[in-house]
């Protein structure tokens, strides 16, 4: 090799090593440069070895050149190592000071539907699909709509069954049932009509685990020509299956009395929680659902609908009780409380 070339090689090697060190950003990368160039078997050492075999005059030239190379590269290596160590230390410290061990990340709170909203939505979806109108009615009601039009005159003993919260206003009370929705709707619509109306009712009652002065009911009414008990039973079944999200719920009806229907019935469903009798059905395999029947002609008349031409069915079920059954809730007060610990379970 010509000595002129050797000078070039030394220069290029130096440039290469310095560039590599400059590029190295971590301790590991700097160490890699050392392993590549500065070990005893590395290119710098190899060049130094060649000094031994050189003639004296070349040694004079290349000795200092190679010494410079070795010194410069190893010094730069040491410096660069210190630099990156320092940079890494600062970065780590910064990270540490940014990490706040007292920081508190609240759990994400998700909203959920109240059990009432959930079951009402389920039921309404099914009844809408069957062509029913979903209607709202008022909670502050007059005596005619809540009682008289429903064939419950003032002296009727049925009034005693529904202890009423009267308001300090003339002829105003808190509705005792959702049946007022029947009257309000029939006063404004002609048959054929079919409605479902859910909402809050009020009774003058002492509160305990199964009674509250306020509770929810769902009322259903259909008025058309030739409505039969079979139509009623089909509607009740659809209602139960929507509410309990179960198919083929078995039910039975028993004769009963409500002034606004004739005949009146009480519906029971076969217990869906057991096969042999349980605490929910009290061992009977049947669960009471609520009242129903074929609309009394007096009710139609009160709404100026001709009972000779039209008839209908109605049912009114305690949605509070049914929701409690569905979810196994044993205290009505928690359902109405707005207690978040309770509601978060849904
Ligand atoms: N309104 C009744 C109550 O609150 C329930 C009821 C019974 C509603 C029979 C009806 C029905 O529509 O046909 O006790």
CSV table of C-alpha atoms and ligand atoms in Angstrom, one decimal:
chain,number,residue,atom,x,y,z
A,1,UNK,CA,0.0,0.0,0.0
A,2,UNK,CA,1.3,3.4,-0.8
A,3,UNK,CA,1.9,5.7,2.1
A,4,UNK,CA,-0.1,8.4,0.4
A,5,UNK,CA,-3.1,6.0,0.5
A,6,UNK,CA,-2.5,5.3,4.2
A,7,UNK,CA,-2.9,9.0,5.0
A,8,UNK,CA,-6.2,9.0,3.2
A,9,UNK,CA,-7.3,5.9,5.1
A,10,UNK,CA,-6.4,7.4,8.4
A,11,UNK,CA,-8.3,10.6,7.6
A,12,UNK,CA,-11.3,8.7,6.4
A,13,UNK,CA,-11.4,6.4,9.3
A,14,UNK,CA,-11.2,9.3,11.7
A,15,UNK,CA,-14.1,11.0,10.0
A,16,UNK,CA,-16.1,7.8,10.0
A,17,UNK,CA,-15.6,7.2,13.7
A,18,UNK,CA,-16.3,10.8,14.7
A,19,UNK,CA,-19.5,10.8,12.6
A,20,UNK,CA,-20.6,7.5,14.1
A,21,UNK,CA,-20.0,8.9,17.6
A,22,UNK,CA,-21.9,12.1,16.8
A,23,UNK,CA,-24.8,10.1,15.5
A,24,UNK,CA,-25.0,7.8,18.6
A,25,UNK,CA,-27.7,9.0,20.9
A,26,UNK,CA,-27.7,6.5,23.7
A,27,UNK,CA,-25.1,4.8,25.8
A,28,UNK,CA,-25.7,1.6,23.9
A,29,UNK,CA,-25.2,3.2,20.6
A,30,UNK,CA,-22.0,4.9,21.7
A,31,UNK,CA,-20.8,1.5,23.1
A,32,UNK,CA,-21.5,0.0,19.7
A,33,UNK,CA,-19.2,2.5,18.0
A,34,UNK,CA,-16.4,1.4,20.4
A,35,UNK,CA,-17.1,-2.2,19.6
A,36,UNK,CA,-17.0,-1.4,15.9
A,37,UNK,CA,-13.8,0.7,15.8
A,38,UNK,CA,-11.9,1.0,19.0
A,39,UNK,CA,-11.3,-2.5,20.4
A,40,UNK,CA,-7.9,-4.2,20.3
A,41,UNK,CA,-8.9,-6.0,17.1
A,42,UNK,CA,-10.6,-2.9,15.6
A,43,UNK,CA,-9.4,-0.9,12.6
A,44,UNK,CA,-7.6,1.7,14.6
A,45,UNK,CA,-5.6,-1.0,16.5
A,46,UNK,CA,-4.8,-2.7,13.3
A,47,UNK,CA,-3.4,0.4,11.8
A,48,UNK,CA,-1.3,1.0,14.9
A,49,UNK,CA,0.1,-2.5,14.5
A,50,UNK,CA,1.4,-1.7,11.1
A,51,UNK,CA,3.7,0.9,12.6
A,52,UNK,CA,5.9,-2.0,13.9
A,53,UNK,CA,6.8,-3.1,10.4
A,54,UNK,CA,7.4,0.3,9.0
A,55,UNK,CA,10.6,1.8,8.0
A,56,UNK,CA,12.0,4.4,10.4
A,57,UNK,CA,11.2,7.4,8.1
A,58,UNK,CA,7.6,6.3,7.6
A,59,UNK,CA,7.3,5.7,11.3
A,60,UNK,CA,8.2,9.3,11.9
A,61,UNK,CA,5.3,10.4,9.7
A,62,UNK,CA,2.7,7.9,10.6
A,63,UNK,CA,3.6,7.4,14.3
A,64,UNK,CA,2.2,10.9,15.3
A,65,UNK,CA,-0.7,10.6,12.7
A,66,UNK,CA,-1.8,7.3,14.1
A,67,UNK,CA,-1.3,8.4,17.7
A,68,UNK,CA,-3.5,11.4,17.0
A,69,UNK,CA,-6.1,9.1,15.4
A,70,UNK,CA,-6.2,6.9,18.5
A,71,UNK,CA,-6.2,9.7,20.9
A,72,UNK,CA,-8.8,11.8,19.2
A,73,UNK,CA,-11.2,8.9,18.6
A,74,UNK,CA,-10.9,7.6,22.2
A,75,UNK,CA,-11.2,11.1,23.7
A,76,UNK,CA,-14.2,11.8,21.5
A,77,UNK,CA,-15.6,8.4,22.5
A,78,UNK,CA,-15.3,9.3,26.2
A,79,UNK,CA,-16.8,12.7,25.8
A,80,UNK,CA,-19.7,11.4,23.8
A,81,UNK,CA,-20.3,8.7,26.3
A,82,UNK,CA,-20.5,11.3,29.1
A,83,UNK,CA,-22.8,13.5,27.0
A,84,UNK,CA,-25.3,10.8,26.2
A,85,UNK,CA,-25.3,9.6,29.8
A,86,UNK,CA,-26.0,13.1,30.9
A,87,UNK,CA,-28.8,13.5,28.4
A,88,UNK,CA,-30.3,10.2,29.4
A,89,UNK,CA,-30.1,11.1,33.1
A,90,UNK,CA,-31.8,14.4,32.5
A,91,UNK,CA,-34.6,12.7,30.4
A,92,UNK,CA,-35.1,10.2,33.2
A,93,UNK,CA,-35.2,12.8,35.9
A,94,UNK,CA,-37.7,14.8,33.9
A,95,UNK,CA,-39.9,11.8,33.5
A,96,UNK,CA,-39.6,11.2,37.2
A,97,UNK,CA,-40.6,14.7,38.1
A,98,UNK,CA,-43.5,14.6,35.6
A,99,UNK,CA,-44.8,11.3,37.2
A,100,UNK,CA,-47.1,12.4,39.9
A,101,UNK,CA,-47.6,9.5,42.3
A,102,UNK,CA,-50.5,11.3,43.9
A,103,UNK,CA,-52.4,11.8,40.6
A,104,UNK,CA,-55.9,10.3,40.8
A,105,UNK,CA,-57.6,9.1,37.7
A,106,UNK,CA,-61.3,8.8,38.4
A,107,UNK,CA,-63.0,5.7,37.0
A,108,UNK,CA,-65.1,6.4,34.0
A,109,UNK,CA,-68.7,6.6,35.0
A,110,UNK,CA,-71.1,5.2,32.5
A,111,UNK,CA,-74.7,6.2,32.5
A,112,UNK,CA,-77.5,3.6,32.3
A,113,UNK,CA,-81.2,3.5,31.9
A,114,UNK,CA,-83.3,3.4,35.0
A,115,UNK,CA,-85.0,0.0,35.2
A,116,UNK,CA,-88.4,1.7,34.5
A,117,UNK,CA,-87.1,3.4,31.3
A,118,UNK,CA,-85.6,0.1,30.2
A,119,UNK,CA,-88.7,-2.0,30.6
A,120,UNK,CA,-91.0,0.7,29.2
A,121,UNK,CA,-88.8,1.0,26.1
A,122,UNK,CA,-89.0,-2.8,25.7
A,123,UNK,CA,-92.8,-2.9,26.0
A,124,UNK,CA,-93.4,0.1,23.9
A,125,UNK,CA,-91.2,-1.2,21.0
A,126,UNK,CA,-93.4,-4.3,20.8
A,127,UNK,CA,-96.7,-2.4,21.0
A,128,UNK,CA,-95.6,0.1,18.5
A,129,UNK,CA,-94.8,-2.8,16.1
A,130,UNK,CA,-98.4,-4.0,16.7
A,131,UNK,CA,-99.8,-0.6,15.7
A,132,UNK,CA,-100.5,0.8,19.1
A,133,UNK,CA,-100.1,4.5,19.8
A,134,UNK,CA,-97.9,5.4,22.8
A,135,UNK,CA,-99.7,8.2,24.7
A,136,UNK,CA,-99.0,10.2,27.8
A,137,UNK,CA,-101.6,11.4,30.2
A,138,UNK,CA,-101.6,13.8,33.1
A,139,UNK,CA,-100.8,13.0,36.7
A,140,UNK,CA,-102.9,15.9,38.1
A,141,UNK,CA,-106.4,14.8,37.2
A,142,UNK,CA,-110.0,15.8,37.9
A,143,UNK,CA,-112.6,13.6,39.6
A,144,UNK,CA,-114.6,13.0,36.4
A,145,UNK,CA,-111.7,11.5,34.5
A,146,UNK,CA,-110.1,9.6,37.2
A,147,UNK,CA,-113.3,8.1,38.6
A,148,UNK,CA,-116.7,9.0,37.2
A,149,UNK,CA,-116.0,8.5,33.5
A,150,UNK,CA,-114.5,5.1,34.5
A,151,UNK,CA,-117.9,4.1,36.0
A,152,UNK,CA,-116.8,4.8,39.6
A,153,UNK,CA,-119.4,7.3,41.0
A,154,UNK,CA,-118.7,9.2,44.2
A,155,UNK,CA,-120.6,6.7,46.5
A,156,UNK,CA,-119.1,3.7,44.8
A,157,UNK,CA,-117.3,1.3,47.2
A,158,UNK,CA,-114.5,1.0,44.6
A,159,UNK,CA,-113.3,4.4,45.6
A,160,UNK,CA,-112.2,3.1,48.9
A,161,UNK,CA,-109.8,0.7,47.1
A,162,UNK,CA,-107.9,3.7,45.8
A,163,UNK,CA,-107.1,6.1,48.6
A,164,UNK,CA,-106.7,9.3,46.9
A,165,UNK,CA,-104.3,12.2,47.4
A,166,UNK,CA,-106.5,15.3,46.9
A,167,UNK,CA,-104.9,18.6,46.0
A,168,UNK,CA,-105.6,21.9,47.7
A,169,UNK,CA,-107.3,23.0,44.4
A,170,UNK,CA,-110.9,22.6,43.4
A,171,UNK,CA,-111.6,19.2,41.8
A,172,UNK,CA,-108.0,18.2,41.5
A,173,UNK,CA,-106.3,15.0,42.6
A,174,UNK,CA,-103.2,13.0,41.9
A,175,UNK,CA,-104.3,10.2,39.5
A,176,UNK,CA,-104.7,6.9,41.3
A,177,UNK,CA,-104.2,4.9,38.2
A,178,UNK,CA,-103.3,5.2,34.6
A,179,UNK,CA,-106.8,4.4,33.5
A,180,UNK,CA,-107.4,8.2,33.1
A,181,UNK,CA,-105.4,7.8,29.9
A,182,UNK,CA,-108.3,5.7,28.5
A,183,UNK,CA,-110.8,8.5,29.0
A,184,UNK,CA,-108.5,11.3,27.8
A,185,UNK,CA,-107.7,9.4,24.6
A,186,UNK,CA,-111.2,8.3,23.8
A,187,UNK,CA,-112.5,11.9,24.3
A,188,UNK,CA,-110.2,13.0,21.5
A,189,UNK,CA,-110.1,10.0,19.2
A,190,UNK,CA,-112.6,8.0,17.4
A,191,UNK,CA,-112.4,4.2,17.2
A,192,UNK,CA,-110.7,2.1,16.0
A,193,UNK,CA,-108.0,3.0,18.5
A,194,UNK,CA,-105.3,1.2,20.4
A,195,UNK,CA,-103.0,2.8,23.0
A,196,UNK,CA,-100.4,2.0,25.5
A,197,UNK,CA,-99.7,4.5,28.3
A,198,UNK,CA,-97.2,4.1,31.1
A,199,UNK,CA,-96.7,6.5,34.0
A,200,UNK,CA,-96.7,7.4,37.6
A,201,UNK,CA,-99.7,7.0,39.9
A,202,UNK,CA,-100.3,8.2,43.4
A,203,UNK,CA,-102.2,6.8,46.4
A,204,UNK,CA,-102.5,7.9,50.0
A,205,UNK,CA,-100.5,5.1,51.5
A,206,UNK,CA,-98.0,4.5,54.2
A,207,UNK,CA,-94.6,3.5,52.8
A,208,UNK,CA,-93.0,0.2,53.3
A,209,UNK,CA,-91.0,-2.3,51.3
A,210,UNK,CA,-93.9,-3.1,49.0
A,211,UNK,CA,-95.9,0.1,49.1
A,212,UNK,CA,-95.1,3.6,48.1
A,213,UNK,CA,-97.4,6.6,47.7
A,214,UNK,CA,-96.1,6.7,44.1
A,215,UNK,CA,-95.7,3.8,41.7
A,216,UNK,CA,-95.8,3.0,38.0
A,217,UNK,CA,-98.6,1.5,35.9
A,218,UNK,CA,-99.0,0.6,32.3
A,219,UNK,CA,-102.5,0.9,30.8
A,220,UNK,CA,-103.5,-0.6,27.5
A,221,UNK,CA,-106.8,0.1,25.6
A,222,UNK,CA,-108.2,-1.1,22.4
A,223,UNK,CA,-111.6,0.0,21.0
A,224,UNK,CA,-112.9,-1.2,17.7
A,225,UNK,CA,-115.6,-3.5,16.4
A,226,UNK,CA,-115.9,-7.1,17.6
A,227,UNK,CA,-113.1,-7.0,20.1
A,228,UNK,CA,-113.0,-10.2,22.1
A,229,UNK,CA,-111.4,-11.7,25.2
A,230,UNK,CA,-109.0,-13.5,23.0
A,231,UNK,CA,-107.7,-10.2,21.7
A,232,UNK,CA,-107.2,-9.1,25.3
A,233,UNK,CA,-105.3,-12.3,26.2
A,234,UNK,CA,-103.1,-12.0,23.2
A,235,UNK,CA,-102.2,-8.4,24.1
A,236,UNK,CA,-101.4,-9.4,27.7
A,237,UNK,CA,-99.2,-12.2,26.5
A,238,UNK,CA,-97.3,-9.8,24.2
A,239,UNK,CA,-96.9,-7.4,27.1
A,240,UNK,CA,-95.5,-10.1,29.4
A,241,UNK,CA,-93.1,-11.5,26.8
A,242,UNK,CA,-91.8,-8.0,26.0
A,243,UNK,CA,-91.4,-7.1,29.7
A,244,UNK,CA,-89.7,-10.3,30.8
A,245,UNK,CA,-87.9,-10.8,27.4
A,246,UNK,CA,-89.0,-14.4,27.3
A,247,UNK,CA,-91.1,-16.3,24.8
A,248,UNK,CA,-94.1,-18.6,25.5
A,249,UNK,CA,-95.0,-17.3,28.9
A,250,UNK,CA,-98.0,-19.2,30.1
A,251,UNK,CA,-100.9,-17.3,31.7
A,252,UNK,CA,-104.3,-17.8,33.1
A,253,UNK,CA,-107.2,-15.5,33.9
A,254,UNK,CA,-109.6,-15.4,36.9
A,255,UNK,CA,-112.9,-13.6,37.1
A,256,UNK,CA,-112.6,-10.3,39.0
A,257,UNK,CA,-114.3,-7.0,39.4
A,258,UNK,CA,-113.4,-3.6,38.2
A,259,UNK,CA,-116.1,-1.0,37.6
A,260,UNK,CA,-114.7,0.0,34.2
A,261,UNK,CA,-114.8,-3.4,32.6
A,262,UNK,CA,-117.4,-6.1,32.1
A,263,UNK,CA,-116.5,-8.9,32.3
A,264,UNK,CA,-113.5,-8.1,34.5
A,265,UNK,CA,-110.6,-10.5,35.0
A,266,UNK,CA,-107.4,-10.8,36.9
A,267,UNK,CA,-104.4,-12.2,34.9
A,268,UNK,CA,-101.7,-14.4,36.3
A,269,UNK,CA,-98.6,-15.7,34.6
A,270,UNK,CA,-96.9,-18.9,35.2
A,271,UNK,CA,-93.8,-18.4,37.4
A,272,UNK,CA,-90.8,-17.9,35.1
A,273,UNK,CA,-88.3,-18.2,38.0
A,274,UNK,CA,-88.9,-21.8,39.0
A,275,UNK,CA,-90.4,-25.1,37.9
A,276,UNK,CA,-91.6,-26.3,41.3
A,277,UNK,CA,-92.6,-23.3,43.3
A,278,UNK,CA,-90.4,-20.6,44.8
A,279,UNK,CA,-90.5,-17.6,47.0
A,280,UNK,CA,-91.5,-15.3,44.2
A,281,UNK,CA,-94.7,-17.3,43.4
A,282,UNK,CA,-95.0,-18.3,47.0
A,283,UNK,CA,-95.0,-21.9,46.0
A,284,UNK,CA,-98.1,-21.6,43.8
A,285,UNK,CA,-96.4,-21.5,40.4
A,286,UNK,CA,-98.6,-18.4,39.5
A,287,UNK,CA,-97.8,-14.7,39.8
A,288,UNK,CA,-100.5,-12.1,39.8
A,289,UNK,CA,-100.1,-9.5,37.1
A,290,UNK,CA,-103.1,-7.2,37.3
A,291,UNK,CA,-106.6,-6.3,36.2
A,292,UNK,CA,-108.1,-6.4,32.8
A,293,UNK,CA,-111.4,-6.9,31.0
A,294,UNK,CA,-113.8,-5.8,28.2
A,295,UNK,CA,-114.5,-2.1,28.4
A,296,UNK,CA,-117.7,-1.3,30.3
A,297,UNK,CA,-120.4,0.3,28.0
A,298,UNK,CA,-120.8,3.1,30.5
A,299,UNK,CA,-117.1,4.1,30.0
A,300,UNK,CA,-117.6,4.2,26.2
A,301,UNK,CA,-120.7,6.3,26.7
A,302,UNK,CA,-118.9,8.7,29.0
A,303,UNK,CA,-116.5,9.3,26.0
A,304,UNK,CA,-119.3,9.6,23.5
A,305,UNK,CA,-118.6,6.3,21.8
A,306,UNK,CA,-121.5,4.1,20.8
A,307,UNK,CA,-121.4,0.9,22.8
A,308,UNK,CA,-123.8,-0.7,20.4
A,309,UNK,CA,-121.3,-0.4,17.6
A,310,UNK,CA,-117.9,-0.5,19.4
A,311,UNK,CA,-116.4,-2.5,22.2
A,312,UNK,CA,-112.9,-2.9,23.5
A,313,UNK,CA,-110.6,-4.3,26.0
A,314,UNK,CA,-108.3,-2.7,28.6
A,315,UNK,CA,-105.7,-3.7,31.1
A,316,UNK,CA,-103.8,-1.9,33.7
A,317,UNK,CA,-100.8,-3.5,35.3
A,318,UNK,CA,-98.5,-2.4,38.1
A,319,UNK,CA,-95.3,-1.8,36.4
A,320,UNK,CA,-93.4,-1.1,39.6
A,321,UNK,CA,-94.3,-4.6,40.9
A,322,UNK,CA,-93.4,-6.2,37.6
A,323,UNK,CA,-90.1,-4.4,37.3
A,324,UNK,CA,-89.3,-5.5,40.9
A,325,UNK,CA,-90.1,-9.1,39.9
A,326,UNK,CA,-88.1,-8.9,36.7
A,327,UNK,CA,-84.9,-7.7,38.5
A,328,UNK,CA,-85.5,-9.4,41.9
A,329,UNK,CA,-85.7,-6.0,43.7
A,330,UNK,CA,-87.3,-6.5,47.1
A,331,UNK,CA,-87.7,-2.9,48.2
A,332,UNK,CA,-89.9,-0.5,46.2
A,333,UNK,CA,-88.3,2.5,47.9
A,334,UNK,CA,-84.9,1.9,46.3
A,335,UNK,CA,-86.5,1.8,42.9
A,336,UNK,CA,-87.8,5.3,43.5
A,337,UNK,CA,-84.8,6.7,45.4
A,338,UNK,CA,-82.4,7.8,42.7
A,339,UNK,CA,-79.7,6.0,44.7
A,340,UNK,CA,-76.7,5.8,42.3
A,341,UNK,CA,-75.2,2.7,44.0
A,342,UNK,CA,-78.4,0.9,43.2
A,343,UNK,CA,-78.9,2.3,39.7
A,344,UNK,CA,-75.3,1.5,38.6
A,345,UNK,CA,-76.1,-2.1,38.8
A,346,UNK,CA,-78.3,-1.8,35.7
B,1,LIG,N1,-107.0,0.8,37.2
B,1,LIG,C1,-106.9,-0.4,38.0
B,1,LIG,C2,-106.1,-0.2,39.3
B,1,LIG,O1,-105.4,0.7,39.3
B,1,LIG,C3,-106.2,-1.5,37.2
B,1,LIG,C4,-107.1,-1.9,36.0
B,1,LIG,C5,-107.9,-3.0,36.1
B,1,LIG,C6,-107.0,-1.3,34.8
B,1,LIG,C7,-108.7,-3.4,35.0
B,1,LIG,C8,-107.7,-1.7,33.7
B,1,LIG,C9,-108.6,-2.8,33.8
B,1,LIG,O2,-107.6,-1.1,32.5
B,1,LIG,O3,-109.3,-3.2,32.8
B,1,LIG,O4,-106.3,-1.0,40.2
